[in-house]
Tab-separated table of N, CA and C in Angstrom:
chain	number	residue	atom	x	y	z
I	1	MET	N	192.273	101.462	139.170
I	1	MET	CA	191.200	101.198	140.126
I	1	MET	C	191.808	100.561	141.370
I	2	ASN	N	191.273	100.915	142.515
I	2	ASN	CA	191.798	100.324	143.739
I	2	ASN	C	191.286	98.886	143.893
I	3	THR	N	191.956	98.123	144.747
I	3	THR	CA	191.589	96.717	144.909
I	3	THR	C	190.212	96.556	145.529
I	4	SER	N	189.791	97.532	146.329
I	4	SER	CA	188.458	97.483	146.916
I	4	SER	C	187.395	97.570	145.826
I	5	GLY	N	187.598	98.455	144.838
I	5	GLY	CA	186.664	98.587	143.726
I	5	GLY	C	186.603	97.332	142.880
I	6	VAL	N	187.763	96.715	142.656
I	6	VAL	CA	187.800	95.458	141.903
I	6	VAL	C	187.016	94.387	142.654
I	7	TRP	N	187.191	94.340	143.962
I	7	TRP	CA	186.459	93.361	144.771
I	7	TRP	C	184.955	93.568	144.635
I	8	GLY	N	184.493	94.812	144.702
I	8	GLY	CA	183.074	95.107	144.553
I	8	GLY	C	182.542	94.692	143.192
I	9	GLU	N	183.318	94.949	142.156
I	9	GLU	CA	182.911	94.545	140.808
I	9	GLU	C	182.901	93.031	140.667
I	10	ASP	N	183.864	92.364	141.297
I	10	ASP	CA	183.876	90.892	141.269
I	10	ASP	C	182.607	90.332	141.915
I	11	ILE	N	182.214	90.899	143.052
I	11	ILE	CA	180.988	90.472	143.736
I	11	ILE	C	179.777	90.699	142.832
I	12	ALA	N	179.715	91.875	142.206
I	12	ALA	CA	178.604	92.200	141.311
I	12	ALA	C	178.556	91.246	140.121
I	13	CYS	N	179.713	90.922	139.549
I	13	CYS	CA	179.758	89.993	138.409
I	13	CYS	C	179.236	88.617	138.808
I	14	GLU	N	179.651	88.137	139.955
I	14	GLU	CA	179.159	86.832	140.421
I	14	GLU	C	177.645	86.859	140.614
I	15	HIS	N	177.154	87.942	141.159
I	15	HIS	CA	175.715	88.094	141.384
I	15	HIS	C	174.956	88.085	140.053
I	16	ILE	N	175.485	88.811	139.081
I	16	ILE	CA	174.858	88.870	137.755
I	16	ILE	C	174.882	87.490	137.093
I	17	LYS	N	176.020	86.816	137.160
I	17	LYS	CA	176.124	85.470	136.562
I	17	LYS	C	175.173	84.496	137.240
I	18	ASN	N	175.073	84.569	138.558
I	18	ASN	CA	174.168	83.681	139.291
I	18	ASN	C	172.707	83.929	138.927
I	19	ALA	N	172.408	85.125	138.423
I	19	ALA	CA	171.048	85.452	137.992
I	19	ALA	C	170.784	84.984	136.558
I	20	GLY	N	171.806	84.410	135.910
I	20	GLY	CA	171.619	83.855	134.576
I	20	GLY	C	172.110	84.710	133.429
I	21	PHE	N	172.827	85.793	133.735
I	21	PHE	CA	173.370	86.659	132.692
I	21	PHE	C	174.795	86.240	132.346
I	22	GLU	N	175.226	86.603	131.153
I	22	GLU	CA	176.600	86.361	130.708
I	22	GLU	C	177.342	87.698	130.699
I	23	ILE	N	178.481	87.748	131.364
I	23	ILE	CA	179.310	88.955	131.368
I	23	ILE	C	180.026	89.010	130.021
I	24	ILE	N	179.861	90.107	129.293
I	24	ILE	CA	180.528	90.219	127.993
I	24	ILE	C	181.652	91.255	127.996
I	25	ALA	N	181.678	92.131	128.998
I	25	ALA	CA	182.779	93.096	129.112
I	25	ALA	C	182.817	93.654	130.530
I	26	ARG	N	184.026	94.017	130.929
I	26	ARG	CA	184.229	94.717	132.199
I	26	ARG	C	185.100	95.925	131.935
I	27	ASN	N	184.770	97.013	132.615
I	27	ASN	CA	185.548	98.244	132.530
I	27	ASN	C	185.733	98.720	131.086
I	28	TYR	N	184.639	98.687	130.341
I	28	TYR	CA	184.660	99.188	128.966
I	28	TYR	C	184.762	100.712	129.005
I	29	THR	N	185.710	101.257	128.260
I	29	THR	CA	185.897	102.704	128.261
I	29	THR	C	185.714	103.286	126.862
I	30	SER	N	185.243	104.507	126.855
I	30	SER	CA	185.161	105.300	125.635
I	30	SER	C	185.638	106.701	125.996
I	31	ARG	N	185.588	107.594	125.064
I	31	ARG	CA	185.993	108.976	125.359
I	31	ARG	C	185.028	109.645	126.338
I	32	TYR	N	183.852	109.044	126.540
I	32	TYR	CA	182.848	109.615	127.430
I	32	TYR	C	182.984	109.135	128.876
I	33	GLY	N	183.520	107.940	129.046
I	33	GLY	CA	183.621	107.401	130.397
I	33	GLY	C	183.796	105.898	130.386
I	34	GLU	N	183.376	105.283	131.480
I	34	GLU	CA	183.559	103.845	131.665
I	34	GLU	C	182.252	103.207	132.113
I	35	ILE	N	182.051	101.981	131.641
I	35	ILE	CA	180.955	101.153	132.131
I	35	ILE	C	181.596	99.987	132.857
I	36	ASP	N	181.199	99.782	134.109
I	36	ASP	CA	181.827	98.759	134.934
I	36	ASP	C	181.589	97.355	134.394
I	37	ILE	N	180.335	97.038	134.081
I	37	ILE	CA	179.992	95.682	133.628
I	37	ILE	C	178.989	95.784	132.488
I	38	ILE	N	179.227	94.996	131.445
I	38	ILE	CA	178.255	94.826	130.366
I	38	ILE	C	177.921	93.340	130.334
I	39	ALA	N	176.626	93.047	130.391
I	39	ALA	CA	176.178	91.653	130.433
I	39	ALA	C	174.992	91.485	129.478
I	40	LYS	N	174.711	90.225	129.146
I	40	LYS	CA	173.532	89.981	128.315
I	40	LYS	C	172.770	88.780	128.851
I	41	GLY	N	171.472	88.834	128.627
I	41	GLY	CA	170.612	87.733	129.022
I	41	GLY	C	169.162	88.169	129.069
I	42	PHE	N	168.275	87.207	128.865
I	42	PHE	CA	166.836	87.452	128.977
I	42	PHE	C	166.358	88.566	128.050
I	43	GLY	N	167.000	88.682	126.867
I	43	GLY	CA	166.596	89.681	125.882
I	43	GLY	C	167.180	91.062	126.093
I	44	PHE	N	168.069	91.216	127.066
I	44	PHE	CA	168.655	92.524	127.385
I	44	PHE	C	170.168	92.512	127.219
I	45	ILE	N	170.695	93.683	126.883
I	45	ILE	CA	172.111	93.965	127.083
I	45	ILE	C	172.132	94.972	128.222
I	46	VAL	N	172.806	94.615	129.290
I	46	VAL	CA	172.773	95.392	130.533
I	46	VAL	C	174.091	96.141	130.697
I	47	PHE	N	173.967	97.441	130.889
I	47	PHE	CA	175.101	98.305	131.193
I	47	PHE	C	174.978	98.634	132.675
I	48	ALA	N	175.894	98.085	133.466
I	48	ALA	CA	175.763	98.195	134.924
I	48	ALA	C	176.863	99.050	135.533
I	49	GLU	N	176.453	99.957	136.379
I	49	GLU	CA	177.360	100.761	137.192
I	49	GLU	C	177.402	100.133	138.578
I	50	VAL	N	178.605	99.873	139.076
I	50	VAL	CA	178.772	99.274	140.394
I	50	VAL	C	179.286	100.345	141.347
I	51	LYS	N	178.614	100.469	142.473
I	51	LYS	CA	179.049	101.404	143.511
I	51	LYS	C	179.226	100.627	144.799
I	52	GLN	N	180.410	100.741	145.370
I	52	GLN	CA	180.705	100.048	146.619
I	52	GLN	C	180.819	101.063	147.747
I	53	ARG	N	180.224	100.713	148.864
I	53	ARG	CA	180.270	101.560	150.049
I	53	ARG	C	180.547	100.701	151.274
I	54	LYS	N	181.154	101.312	152.273
I	54	LYS	CA	181.306	100.646	153.566
I	54	LYS	C	180.000	100.811	154.327
I	55	SER	N	179.746	99.900	155.234
I	55	SER	CA	178.556	100.008	156.075
I	55	SER	C	178.559	101.356	156.785
I	56	GLY	N	177.408	101.995	156.833
I	56	GLY	CA	177.282	103.273	157.514
I	56	GLY	C	177.690	104.473	156.689
I	57	ALA	N	177.946	104.291	155.394
I	57	ALA	CA	178.339	105.418	154.541
I	57	ALA	C	177.227	106.456	154.505
I	58	MET	N	177.608	107.711	154.392
I	58	MET	CA	176.639	108.811	154.390
I	58	MET	C	175.752	108.791	153.149
I	59	ILE	N	176.313	108.425	152.010
I	59	ILE	CA	175.567	108.393	150.748
I	59	ILE	C	175.577	106.964	150.224
I	60	SER	N	174.398	106.480	149.878
I	60	SER	CA	174.311	105.113	149.350
I	60	SER	C	174.932	105.042	147.959
I	61	GLY	N	175.291	103.852	147.555
I	61	GLY	CA	175.830	103.643	146.213
I	61	GLY	C	174.846	104.074	145.142
I	62	ILE	N	173.581	103.789	145.381
I	62	ILE	CA	172.542	104.154	144.416
I	62	ILE	C	172.471	105.677	144.270
I	63	ASP	N	172.480	106.379	145.397
I	63	ASP	CA	172.393	107.840	145.367
I	63	ASP	C	173.653	108.496	144.803
I	64	ALA	N	174.753	107.759	144.767
I	64	ALA	CA	176.016	108.306	144.277
I	64	ALA	C	176.082	108.359	142.753
I	65	VAL	N	175.101	107.783	142.073
I	65	VAL	CA	175.085	107.817	140.607
I	65	VAL	C	174.302	109.063	140.179
I	66	SER	N	175.041	110.097	139.856
I	66	SER	CA	174.448	111.385	139.502
I	66	SER	C	173.910	111.377	138.072
I	67	ARG	N	173.141	112.394	137.760
I	67	ARG	CA	172.643	112.548	136.390
I	67	ARG	C	173.820	112.659	135.419
I	68	SER	N	174.864	113.353	135.818
I	68	SER	CA	176.063	113.482	134.986
I	68	SER	C	176.689	112.109	134.722
I	69	LYS	N	176.782	111.277	135.756
I	69	LYS	CA	177.341	109.933	135.600
I	69	LYS	C	176.446	109.097	134.686
I	70	MET	N	175.132	109.217	134.859
I	70	MET	CA	174.202	108.498	133.988
I	70	MET	C	174.407	108.890	132.530
I	71	GLN	N	174.596	110.184	132.289
I	71	GLN	CA	174.816	110.684	130.923
I	71	GLN	C	176.084	110.067	130.331
I	72	LYS	N	177.137	109.981	131.130
I	72	LYS	CA	178.391	109.380	130.655
I	72	LYS	C	178.205	107.901	130.348
I	73	ILE	N	177.474	107.199	131.197
I	73	ILE	CA	177.210	105.776	130.957
I	73	ILE	C	176.412	105.614	129.669
I	74	TYR	N	175.395	106.439	129.505
I	74	TYR	CA	174.556	106.391	128.309
I	74	TYR	C	175.390	106.622	127.044
I	75	GLN	N	176.224	107.660	127.039
I	75	GLN	CA	177.065	107.953	125.875
I	75	GLN	C	178.063	106.830	125.614
I	76	THR	N	178.610	106.274	126.684
I	76	THR	CA	179.553	105.163	126.538
I	76	THR	C	178.842	103.927	125.994
I	77	ALA	N	177.614	103.702	126.434
I	77	ALA	CA	176.828	102.572	125.916
I	77	ALA	C	176.552	102.744	124.429
I	78	LEU	N	176.243	103.969	124.008
I	78	LEU	CA	176.029	104.213	122.575
I	78	LEU	C	177.294	103.898	121.779
I	79	THR	N	178.439	104.272	122.323
I	79	THR	CA	179.708	103.961	121.663
I	79	THR	C	179.899	102.453	121.574
I	80	TYR	N	179.654	101.749	122.686
I	80	TYR	CA	179.785	100.289	122.688
I	80	TYR	C	178.868	99.666	121.626
I	81	LEU	N	177.628	100.114	121.580
I	81	LEU	CA	176.673	99.534	120.633
I	81	LEU	C	177.017	99.874	119.191
I	82	SER	N	177.658	101.014	118.960
I	82	SER	CA	178.077	101.334	117.590
I	82	SER	C	179.230	100.425	117.155
I	83	GLU	N	180.051	100.000	118.113
I	83	GLU	CA	181.169	99.095	117.813
I	83	GLU	C	180.754	97.628	117.849
I	84	ASN	N	179.686	97.325	118.576
I	84	ASN	CA	179.229	95.940	118.788
I	84	ASN	C	177.706	95.886	118.629
I	85	PRO	N	177.213	96.053	117.388
I	85	PRO	CA	175.760	96.076	117.199
I	85	PRO	C	175.104	94.794	117.717
I	86	CYS	N	173.927	94.948	118.286
I	86	CYS	CA	173.184	93.778	118.739
I	86	CYS	C	171.695	94.086	118.712
I	87	GLU	N	170.908	93.045	118.742
I	87	GLU	CA	169.455	93.168	118.667
I	87	GLU	C	168.812	93.243	120.051
I	88	LEU	N	169.608	93.136	121.100
I	88	LEU	CA	169.060	93.102	122.452
I	88	LEU	C	168.606	94.486	122.913
I	89	GLN	N	167.640	94.497	123.802
I	89	GLN	CA	167.129	95.741	124.387
I	89	GLN	C	168.124	96.252	125.430
I	90	PRO	N	168.625	97.486	125.279
I	90	PRO	CA	169.549	98.005	126.286
I	90	PRO	C	168.828	98.314	127.598
I	91	ARG	N	169.557	98.102	128.690
I	91	ARG	CA	169.038	98.388	130.023
I	91	ARG	C	170.185	98.926	130.865
I	92	PHE	N	169.883	99.916	131.693
I	92	PHE	CA	170.891	100.549	132.535
I	92	PHE	C	170.587	100.236	133.993
I	93	ASP	N	171.486	99.488	134.621
I	93	ASP	CA	171.303	99.042	135.999
I	93	ASP	C	172.366	99.660	136.898
I	94	VAL	N	172.046	99.720	138.177
I	94	VAL	CA	173.017	100.135	139.192
I	94	VAL	C	173.050	99.034	140.247
I	95	ILE	N	174.263	98.630	140.606
I	95	ILE	CA	174.443	97.607	141.633
I	95	ILE	C	175.242	98.219	142.775
I	96	SER	N	174.627	98.221	143.942
I	96	SER	CA	175.261	98.756	145.138
I	96	SER	C	175.767	97.597	145.991
I	97	ILE	N	177.031	97.664	146.346
I	97	ILE	CA	177.658	96.677	147.224
I	97	ILE	C	177.990	97.394	148.528
I	98	VAL	N	177.401	96.943	149.626
I	98	VAL	CA	177.683	97.544	150.926
I	98	VAL	C	178.361	96.494	151.786
I	99	GLY	N	179.531	96.841	152.286
I	99	GLY	CA	180.278	95.918	153.134
I	99	GLY	C	181.762	96.009	152.859
I	100	SER	N	182.460	94.998	153.312
I	100	SER	CA	183.914	94.989	153.218
I	100	SER	C	184.400	93.601	152.848
I	101	LYS	N	185.459	93.548	152.054
I	101	LYS	CA	186.018	92.243	151.706
I	101	LYS	C	186.615	91.554	152.931
I	102	ASN	N	186.874	92.321	153.994
I	102	ASN	CA	187.376	91.748	155.234
I	102	ASN	C	186.281	91.038	156.027
I	103	ASN	N	185.022	91.288	155.660
I	103	ASN	CA	183.888	90.663	156.333
I	103	ASN	C	182.847	90.261	155.285
I	104	PRO	N	183.182	89.277	154.434
I	104	PRO	CA	182.315	88.934	153.300
I	104	PRO	C	180.927	88.445	153.699
I	105	GLY	N	180.761	87.960	154.908
I	105	GLY	CA	179.454	87.486	155.350
I	105	GLY	C	178.450	88.594	155.581
I	106	SER	N	178.942	89.829	155.659
I	106	SER	CA	178.042	90.946	155.938
I	106	SER	C	177.749	91.799	154.706
I	107	VAL	N	178.132	91.318	153.536
I	107	VAL	CA	177.939	92.089	152.311
I	107	VAL	C	176.464	92.114	151.918
I	108	CYS	N	175.994	93.310	151.571
I	108	CYS	CA	174.614	93.492	151.104
I	108	CYS	C	174.673	93.972	149.650
I	109	ILE	N	173.921	93.313	148.778
I	109	ILE	CA	173.886	93.661	147.366
I	109	ILE	C	172.492	94.176	147.030
I	110	GLN	N	172.440	95.344	146.425
I	110	GLN	CA	171.169	95.893	145.951
I	110	GLN	C	171.322	96.140	144.454
I	111	TRP	N	170.512	95.461	143.662
I	111	TRP	CA	170.584	95.552	142.205
I	111	TRP	C	169.324	96.254	141.722
I	112	ILE	N	169.492	97.451	141.220
I	112	ILE	CA	168.372	98.221	140.691
I	112	ILE	C	168.373	98.043	139.173
I	113	GLU	N	167.427	97.242	138.696
I	113	GLU	CA	167.298	97.036	137.258
I	113	GLU	C	166.593	98.239	136.647
I	114	ASN	N	167.038	98.604	135.449
I	114	ASN	CA	166.435	99.729	134.725
I	114	ASN	C	166.425	100.990	135.609
I	115	ALA	N	167.566	101.266	136.217
I	115	ALA	CA	167.687	102.409	137.125
I	115	ALA	C	167.425	103.733	136.402
I	116	PHE	N	167.745	103.775	135.136
I	116	PHE	CA	167.409	104.913	134.276
I	116	PHE	C	167.340	104.388	132.855
I	117	ASP	N	166.717	105.155	131.968
I	117	ASP	CA	166.615	104.683	130.586
I	117	ASP	C	166.972	105.787	129.607
I	118	CYS	N	166.988	105.442	128.338
I	118	CYS	CA	167.405	106.370	127.291
I	118	CYS	C	166.513	107.595	127.215
I	119	ASP	N	165.233	107.442	127.519
I	119	ASP	CA	164.296	108.565	127.455
I	119	ASP	C	164.673	109.669	128.451
I	120	TYR	N	165.429	109.304	129.469
I	120	TYR	CA	165.859	110.260	130.484
I	120	TYR	C	166.683	111.391	129.867
I	121	PHE	N	167.349	111.101	128.742
I	121	PHE	CA	168.241	112.061	128.113
I	121	PHE	C	167.681	112.653	126.838
I	122	ALA	N	166.466	112.296	126.479
I	122	ALA	CA	165.860	112.788	125.236
I	122	ALA	C	165.446	114.237	125.375
């Protein structure tokens, strides 16, 4: 992963922690793909995809998460839950980071909770 992507994920992790969640994994991979952040709190286990964009990007981070990417996240989450059973309600979030680490004061964070759910793939 490039350092810019790590920076975006670091920003997202801080945002999630400040909201009261506990980060339990980063960059979890399975044969299906990768989940950027896995967190828990408030009765949920959250599988979060982080998308970072520069200001003025043609496609937003939110719009960059395709149905195919959602399917990979979903399958990877099932793998994680089979290895780490829990009683929490799964939730799939997308966090968009717009800005640059060279100008941290201008960073915009958009956190879409429950951006998609398991029924989407049924």
